[in-house]
GROMACS .gro file of C-alpha atoms in nm:
model
  324
    1MET     CA    1   4.124  19.532   4.932
    2SER     CA    2   3.792  19.387   5.046
    3LEU     CA    3   3.628  19.463   5.378
    4PRO     CA    4   3.609  19.199   5.651
    5SER     CA    5   3.260  19.054   5.695
    6GLN     CA    6   3.231  19.214   6.039
    7SER     CA    7   3.299  19.560   5.895
    8VAL     CA    8   3.048  19.499   5.616
    9ALA     CA    9   2.780  19.409   5.870
   10LEU     CA   10   2.849  19.724   6.073
   11LEU     CA   11   2.839  19.949   5.767
   12GLN     CA   12   2.508  19.794   5.662
   13ALA     CA   13   2.371  19.849   6.012
   14ALA     CA   14   2.488  20.212   6.007
   15ARG     CA   15   2.316  20.274   5.674
   16ASP     CA   16   1.992  20.115   5.796
   17LEU     CA   17   1.998  20.319   6.118
   18VAL     CA   18   2.043  20.645   5.927
   19LYS     CA   19   1.726  20.568   5.734
   20SER     CA   20   1.516  20.423   6.017
   21LEU     CA   21   1.593  20.654   6.313
   22PRO     CA   22   1.648  20.879   6.113
   23ALA     CA   23   2.002  20.999   6.185
   24ASP     CA   24   2.178  21.301   6.039
   25ALA     CA   25   2.517  21.152   5.955
   26VAL     CA   26   2.764  20.868   5.995
   27LEU     CA   27   3.097  20.924   6.169
   28LEU     CA   28   3.368  20.676   6.069
   29LEU     CA   29   3.663  20.683   6.309
   30THR     CA   30   3.950  20.472   6.181
   31GLU     CA   31   4.311  20.394   6.267
   32THR     CA   32   4.385  20.163   5.975
   33SER     CA   33   4.355  20.172   5.598
   34ILE     CA   34   4.019  20.065   5.458
   35ASP     CA   35   3.856  19.998   5.122
   36TRP     CA   36   3.706  20.346   5.071
   37ASP     CA   37   3.536  20.253   4.744
   38GLU     CA   38   3.343  19.981   4.926
   39VAL     CA   39   3.264  20.218   5.214
   40GLY     CA   40   3.127  20.471   4.965
   41ARG     CA   41   2.912  20.208   4.796
   42MET     CA   42   2.767  20.078   5.122
   43LEU     CA   43   2.699  20.423   5.269
   44ALA     CA   44   2.562  20.576   4.949
   45GLY     CA   45   2.309  20.845   5.034
   46CYS     CA   46   2.443  20.897   5.386
   47LYS     CA   47   2.621  21.211   5.501
   48LEU     CA   48   2.963  21.080   5.602
   49PHE     CA   49   3.226  21.226   5.834
   50VAL     CA   50   3.565  21.058   5.846
   51ALA     CA   51   3.817  21.121   6.124
   52ALA     CA   52   4.165  20.978   6.167
   53GLU     CA   53   4.483  21.066   6.354
   54ASN     CA   54   4.696  20.978   6.054
   55PRO     CA   55   4.645  21.228   5.768
   56ALA     CA   56   4.778  20.973   5.519
   57LEU     CA   57   4.466  20.762   5.575
   58THR     CA   58   4.232  21.041   5.469
   59LYS     CA   59   4.443  21.244   5.226
   60SER     CA   60   4.263  21.128   4.912
   61LEU     CA   61   3.916  21.158   5.066
   62ARG     CA   62   3.904  21.536   5.042
   63GLU     CA   63   3.841  21.499   4.670
   64ASN     CA   64   3.503  21.337   4.743
   65PRO     CA   65   3.241  21.617   4.763
   66ASP     CA   66   2.999  21.401   4.964
   67TRP     CA   67   3.242  21.327   5.249
   68THR     CA   68   3.380  21.553   5.518
   69VAL     CA   69   3.725  21.484   5.661
   70ILE     CA   70   3.789  21.590   6.023
   71ASP     CA   71   4.155  21.624   6.116
   72LEU     CA   72   4.247  21.505   6.465
   73ASP     CA   73   4.560  21.594   6.658
   74PRO     CA   74   4.826  21.323   6.608
   75GLU     CA   75   4.852  21.221   6.973
   76PRO     CA   76   4.759  20.890   7.138
   77LEU     CA   77   4.417  20.927   7.299
   78PRO     CA   78   4.144  20.682   7.401
   79THR     CA   79   3.882  20.616   7.135
   80GLN     CA   80   3.611  20.798   7.332
   81GLU     CA   81   3.819  21.117   7.355
   82ARG     CA   82   3.901  21.107   6.983
   83MET     CA   83   3.532  21.065   6.904
   84ASN     CA   84   3.446  21.356   7.135
   85ALA     CA   85   3.709  21.572   6.963
   86ALA     CA   86   3.577  21.488   6.616
   87LEU     CA   87   3.214  21.563   6.707
   88LEU     CA   88   3.300  21.881   6.895
   89LYS     CA   89   3.502  22.006   6.597
   90ALA     CA   90   3.216  21.928   6.358
   91VAL     CA   91   2.973  22.129   6.572
   92THR     CA   92   3.203  22.428   6.629
   93GLU     CA   93   3.271  22.447   6.254
   94ASP     CA   94   2.894  22.436   6.184
   95LEU     CA   95   2.923  22.106   6.001
   96LEU     CA   96   2.671  21.951   6.241
   97GLN     CA   97   2.388  22.101   6.441
   98PRO     CA   98   2.407  22.057   6.823
   99GLY     CA   99   2.093  21.842   6.837
  100SER     CA  100   2.198  21.599   6.563
  101HIS     CA  101   2.180  21.221   6.583
  102ILE     CA  102   2.499  21.047   6.469
  103VAL     CA  103   2.574  20.683   6.393
  104ALA     CA  104   2.939  20.626   6.483
  105ILE     CA  105   3.140  20.327   6.366
  106TYR     CA  106   3.490  20.280   6.501
  107ASN     CA  107   3.751  20.043   6.640
  108GLY     CA  108   3.669  20.033   7.009
  109ILE     CA  109   3.820  19.702   7.115
  110ALA     CA  110   4.188  19.693   7.209
  111THR     CA  111   4.383  19.421   7.031
  112LEU     CA  112   4.737  19.290   7.032
  113GLU     CA  113   4.720  19.199   6.664
  114ASP     CA  114   4.931  19.392   6.414
  115ALA     CA  115   4.632  19.448   6.186
  116PRO     CA  116   4.314  19.516   6.387
  117GLU     CA  117   3.973  19.530   6.222
  118PRO     CA  118   3.907  19.866   6.054
  119VAL     CA  119   3.585  19.896   6.257
  120ASP     CA  120   3.441  19.667   6.522
  121SER     CA  121   3.188  19.881   6.714
  122LEU     CA  122   2.880  20.093   6.648
  123SER     CA  123   2.714  20.360   6.864
  124VAL     CA  124   2.415  20.587   6.816
  125ILE     CA  125   2.493  20.929   6.963
  126HIS     CA  126   2.260  21.217   7.038
  127LEU     CA  127   2.479  21.525   7.054
  128GLY     CA  128   2.250  21.689   7.307
  129GLU     CA  129   2.364  21.435   7.565
  130HIS     CA  130   2.714  21.372   7.436
  131LEU     CA  131   2.894  21.701   7.386
  132GLU     CA  132   2.822  21.842   7.732
  133ARG     CA  133   3.060  21.585   7.877
  134MET     CA  134   3.374  21.784   7.813
  135THR     CA  135   3.690  21.574   7.803
  136ALA     CA  136   4.031  21.639   7.951
  137GLN     CA  137   4.152  21.714   7.597
  138ASP     CA  138   3.891  21.990   7.554
  139LEU     CA  139   3.988  22.148   7.885
  140ARG     CA  140   4.360  22.154   7.802
  141VAL     CA  141   4.307  22.483   7.621
  142LEU     CA  142   4.276  22.641   7.966
  143GLY     CA  143   4.632  22.541   8.055
  144ASP     CA  144   4.709  22.529   8.426
  145ALA     CA  145   4.436  22.774   8.529
  146ALA     CA  146   4.308  22.504   8.768
  147PRO     CA  147   4.336  22.126   8.806
  148ILE     CA  148   4.137  21.927   8.550
  149ASP     CA  149   3.900  21.783   8.812
  150VAL     CA  150   3.810  22.135   8.928
  151LEU     CA  151   3.755  22.261   8.572
  152ARG     CA  152   3.544  21.959   8.488
  153ALA     CA  153   3.328  22.016   8.798
  154VAL     CA  154   3.278  22.383   8.708
  155VAL     CA  155   3.190  22.291   8.348
  156ASP     CA  156   2.932  22.044   8.480
  157LEU     CA  157   2.792  22.310   8.713
  158ALA     CA  158   2.775  22.577   8.440
  159THR     CA  159   2.610  22.351   8.182
  160GLU     CA  160   2.357  22.223   8.436
  161ILE     CA  161   2.264  22.582   8.528
  162GLY     CA  162   2.228  22.664   8.158
  163ARG     CA  163   2.020  22.355   8.087
  164GLU     CA  164   1.802  22.335   8.397
  165GLY     CA  165   1.773  22.690   8.527
  166ARG     CA  166   1.605  22.687   8.865
  167GLU     CA  167   1.246  22.605   8.956
  168GLY     CA  168   1.148  22.600   8.591
  169GLN     CA  169   1.292  22.943   8.515
  170PRO     CA  170   1.605  23.009   8.305
  171ILE     CA  171   1.886  23.186   8.488
  172GLY     CA  172   2.219  23.333   8.386
  173THR     CA  173   2.531  23.379   8.592
  174ILE     CA  174   2.910  23.402   8.592
  175LEU     CA  175   3.141  23.151   8.756
  176VAL     CA  176   3.497  23.277   8.804
  177VAL     CA  177   3.776  23.028   8.880
  178GLY     CA  178   4.117  23.120   9.020
  179ASP     CA  179   4.318  23.430   9.120
  180THR     CA  180   4.067  23.491   9.399
  181ARG     CA  181   4.257  23.770   9.577
  182LYS     CA  182   4.289  23.988   9.268
  183VAL     CA  183   3.932  23.920   9.158
  184LEU     CA  184   3.807  24.025   9.503
  185SER     CA  185   4.023  24.338   9.498
  186LEU     CA  186   3.861  24.446   9.170
  187SER     CA  187   3.505  24.362   9.276
  188HIS     CA  188   3.252  24.438   9.545
  189PHE     CA  189   2.966  24.250   9.711
  190GLN     CA  190   2.611  24.329   9.603
  191ASN     CA  191   2.470  24.130   9.892
  192PHE     CA  192   2.590  23.915  10.182
  193ASN     CA  193   2.842  23.641  10.102
  194PRO     CA  194   2.642  23.315  10.129
  195PHE     CA  195   2.960  23.104  10.166
  196ARG     CA  196   3.083  23.284  10.475
  197GLY     CA  197   3.109  23.062  10.784
  198TYR     CA  198   3.108  22.728  10.602
  199SER     CA  199   3.397  22.481  10.613
  200ARG     CA  200   3.609  22.402  10.307
  201ALA     CA  201   3.443  22.062  10.271
  202GLU     CA  202   3.104  22.234  10.257
  203ARG     CA  203   3.224  22.463   9.974
  204ASP     CA  204   3.404  22.211   9.750
  205VAL     CA  205   3.248  22.227   9.401
  206ARG     CA  206   3.373  21.879   9.321
  207LYS     CA  207   3.094  21.749   9.544
  208ARG     CA  208   2.754  21.718   9.381
  209ASP     CA  209   2.559  21.839   9.685
  210VAL     CA  210   2.772  22.156   9.692
  211ARG     CA  211   2.704  22.218   9.322
  212GLU     CA  212   2.333  22.180   9.389
  213GLN     CA  213   2.355  22.452   9.656
  214ILE     CA  214   2.548  22.679   9.419
  215LYS     CA  215   2.270  22.641   9.161
  216GLU     CA  216   2.035  22.792   9.418
  217ILE     CA  217   2.280  23.073   9.492
  218ALA     CA  218   2.318  23.143   9.118
  219LYS     CA  219   1.965  23.288   9.119
  220LEU     CA  220   2.102  23.585   9.314
  221ASP     CA  221   2.257  23.881   9.135
  222GLY     CA  222   2.631  23.873   9.086
  223ALA     CA  223   2.909  23.628   9.009
  224VAL     CA  224   3.030  23.323   9.201
  225LEU     CA  225   3.403  23.307   9.277
  226ILE     CA  226   3.577  22.967   9.308
  227GLY     CA  227   3.939  22.911   9.402
  228ARG     CA  228   4.164  22.705   9.176
  229ASP     CA  229   4.148  22.438   9.448
  230GLY     CA  230   3.774  22.404   9.387
  231ILE     CA  231   3.661  22.582   9.705
  232ALA     CA  232   3.381  22.836   9.655
  233GLU     CA  233   3.495  23.163   9.812
  234ALA     CA  234   3.230  23.424   9.737
  235ALA     CA  235   2.903  23.496   9.559
  236CYS     CA  236   2.687  23.799   9.481
  237LEU     CA  237   2.997  23.971   9.342
  238HIS     CA  238   2.979  24.267   9.108
  239LEU     CA  239   3.285  24.216   8.890
  240GLY     CA  240   3.481  24.536   8.850
  241GLY     CA  241   3.719  24.447   8.569
  242ARG     CA  242   3.755  24.719   8.304
  243GLY     CA  243   3.646  24.640   7.952
  244ASP     CA  244   3.933  24.830   7.791
  245GLY     CA  245   4.074  24.631   7.501
  246VAL     CA  246   3.814  24.354   7.536
  247ASN     CA  247   3.640  24.260   7.214
  248ILE     CA  248   3.342  24.029   7.229
  249ARG     CA  249   3.106  23.940   6.950
  250LYS     CA  250   2.829  24.183   6.867
  251GLY     CA  251   2.503  24.109   7.042
  252PHE     CA  252   2.643  23.980   7.370
  253GLY     CA  253   2.526  24.154   7.685
  254SER     CA  254   2.708  24.297   7.984
  255ARG     CA  255   2.734  23.955   8.151
  256HIS     CA  256   2.969  23.833   7.880
  257MET     CA  257   3.159  24.162   7.884
  258ALA     CA  258   3.208  24.137   8.261
  259ALA     CA  259   3.333  23.778   8.229
  260ALA     CA  260   3.575  23.869   7.951
  261ALA     CA  261   3.702  24.178   8.135
  262ILE     CA  262   3.775  24.002   8.467
  263SER     CA  263   3.957  23.724   8.282
  264LYS     CA  264   4.171  23.984   8.105
  265GLN     CA  265   4.272  24.173   8.419
  266THR     CA  266   4.341  23.862   8.626
  267SER     CA  267   4.468  23.509   8.566
  268SER     CA  268   4.121  23.368   8.633
  269VAL     CA  269   3.892  23.181   8.396
  270ALA     CA  270   3.533  23.306   8.369
  271PHE     CA  271   3.232  23.095   8.269
  272ALA     CA  272   2.938  23.308   8.147
  273VAL     CA  273   2.603  23.127   8.141
  274SER     CA  274   2.350  23.296   7.913
  275GLN     CA  275   2.002  23.334   8.058
  276SER     CA  276   1.837  23.344   7.716
  277SER     CA  277   1.999  23.040   7.553
  278GLY     CA  278   2.168  22.851   7.837
  279SER     CA  279   2.495  22.842   7.643
  280VAL     CA  280   2.823  22.862   7.834
  281ARG     CA  281   3.111  23.070   7.705
  282VAL     CA  282   3.451  23.040   7.870
  283PHE     CA  283   3.681  23.343   7.877
  284GLN     CA  284   4.054  23.350   7.950
  285GLY     CA  285   4.284  23.647   7.897
  286GLY     CA  286   3.987  23.847   7.772
  287GLU     CA  287   3.921  23.602   7.488
  288GLU     CA  288   3.651  23.339   7.438
  289VAL     CA  289   3.830  23.004   7.441
  290LEU     CA  290   3.543  22.754   7.470
  291HIS     CA  291   3.174  22.753   7.379
  292ILE     CA  292   2.948  22.486   7.530
  293GLU     CA  293   2.585  22.444   7.433
  294PRO     CA  294   2.339  22.297   7.686
  295LEU     CA  295   2.169  22.119   7.393
  296ALA     CA  296   1.904  21.948   7.606
  297ARG     CA  297   1.734  22.254   7.753
  298PRO     CA  298   1.365  22.182   7.801
  299HIS     CA  299   1.098  22.413   7.669
  300VAL     CA  300   0.913  22.596   7.946
  301TRP     CA  301   0.557  22.699   7.858
  302GLN     CA  302   0.466  23.049   7.971
  303PRO     CA  303   0.116  23.180   8.042
  304PHE     CA  304  -0.047  23.360   7.749
  305ARG     CA  305  -0.025  23.737   7.785
  306LEU     CA  306  -0.143  24.025   7.568
  307GLU     CA  307   0.128  24.281   7.501
  308ASN     CA  308   0.061  24.645   7.577
  309GLN     CA  309   0.029  24.788   7.230
  310GLU     CA  310   0.083  25.145   7.346
  311GLN     CA  311   0.434  25.083   7.470
  312ALA     CA  312   0.680  24.913   7.239
  313PRO     CA  313   0.903  24.672   7.432
  314ALA     CA  314   1.274  24.738   7.435
  315GLU     CA  315   1.467  24.515   7.200
  316PRO     CA  316   1.687  24.268   7.388
  317ASP     CA  317   2.038  24.202   7.270
  318GLU     CA  318   2.123  23.865   7.119
  319SER     CA  319   2.219  23.710   7.451
  320GLY     CA  320   1.934  23.864   7.653
  321ASP     CA  321   2.167  23.905   7.948
  322GLU     CA  322   2.156  24.166   8.220
  323VAL     CA  323   2.427  24.339   8.419
  324SER     CA  324   2.615  24.111   8.657
   0.00000   0.00000   0.00000
């Protein structure tokens, strides 16, 4: 089975891009059978990831030590979402680094023919810009905690806080979504509530200008509470959920513990933004269910300072986070 000339040209272009950019790997996303021997010959020397919805297409490929097969859920999804799922899985399984450059070749043009081209499109993807755009499929793990548009807006807000900080300084915070009454009953205000007195429209996180205001509020101590309808209800909250039975990975600070605890004692979802790394970890039912890296966080140069040699600094934990 020979490859169509169009597929040959795309494979050649992918190989050349890997060498000239350089790129870290090639992702081949396919829905049809393909001449794998020819693919291997043309992409010799390239790190290759293959993803397909149909396991029968990739069953024999696992025997090739130079290729990595990524299994996708067998459900009909747009090409972009399947590509997102494949890349996200590769990163979470430590098969790819978050800042990698990937050359993706795939079938991206809808056709009514019974036998579409194996591949007809090529994209160069920088994961630092790509993986932050969480898809509806990624957010399904959160069930009906809140409508998808609300969850997507909160993800955007959390990742932007993690990536940008505020006024050139990194900040960390917690965003809690849903079950507002119970969350409030378990918590107390550390300061005034900055949302008090504003209309619902002025507190809707689905609006970009509202998210920009919340970024400013996130500099204050305490968590931000958002209703499942997307309306910001409170800020400067000290979360009072108990940590009994909550297990988080060693090295995380009290911010992550507070987020996990409140998600365990309520039906809310908590987004913990790490001040030290900018990463976002999503907790539900006391468990971490999503991990989002900011990936494009800029380096901020700090003034040179001499350490006081007489007083050894306290060792920060892995996350560098403080009490929320």
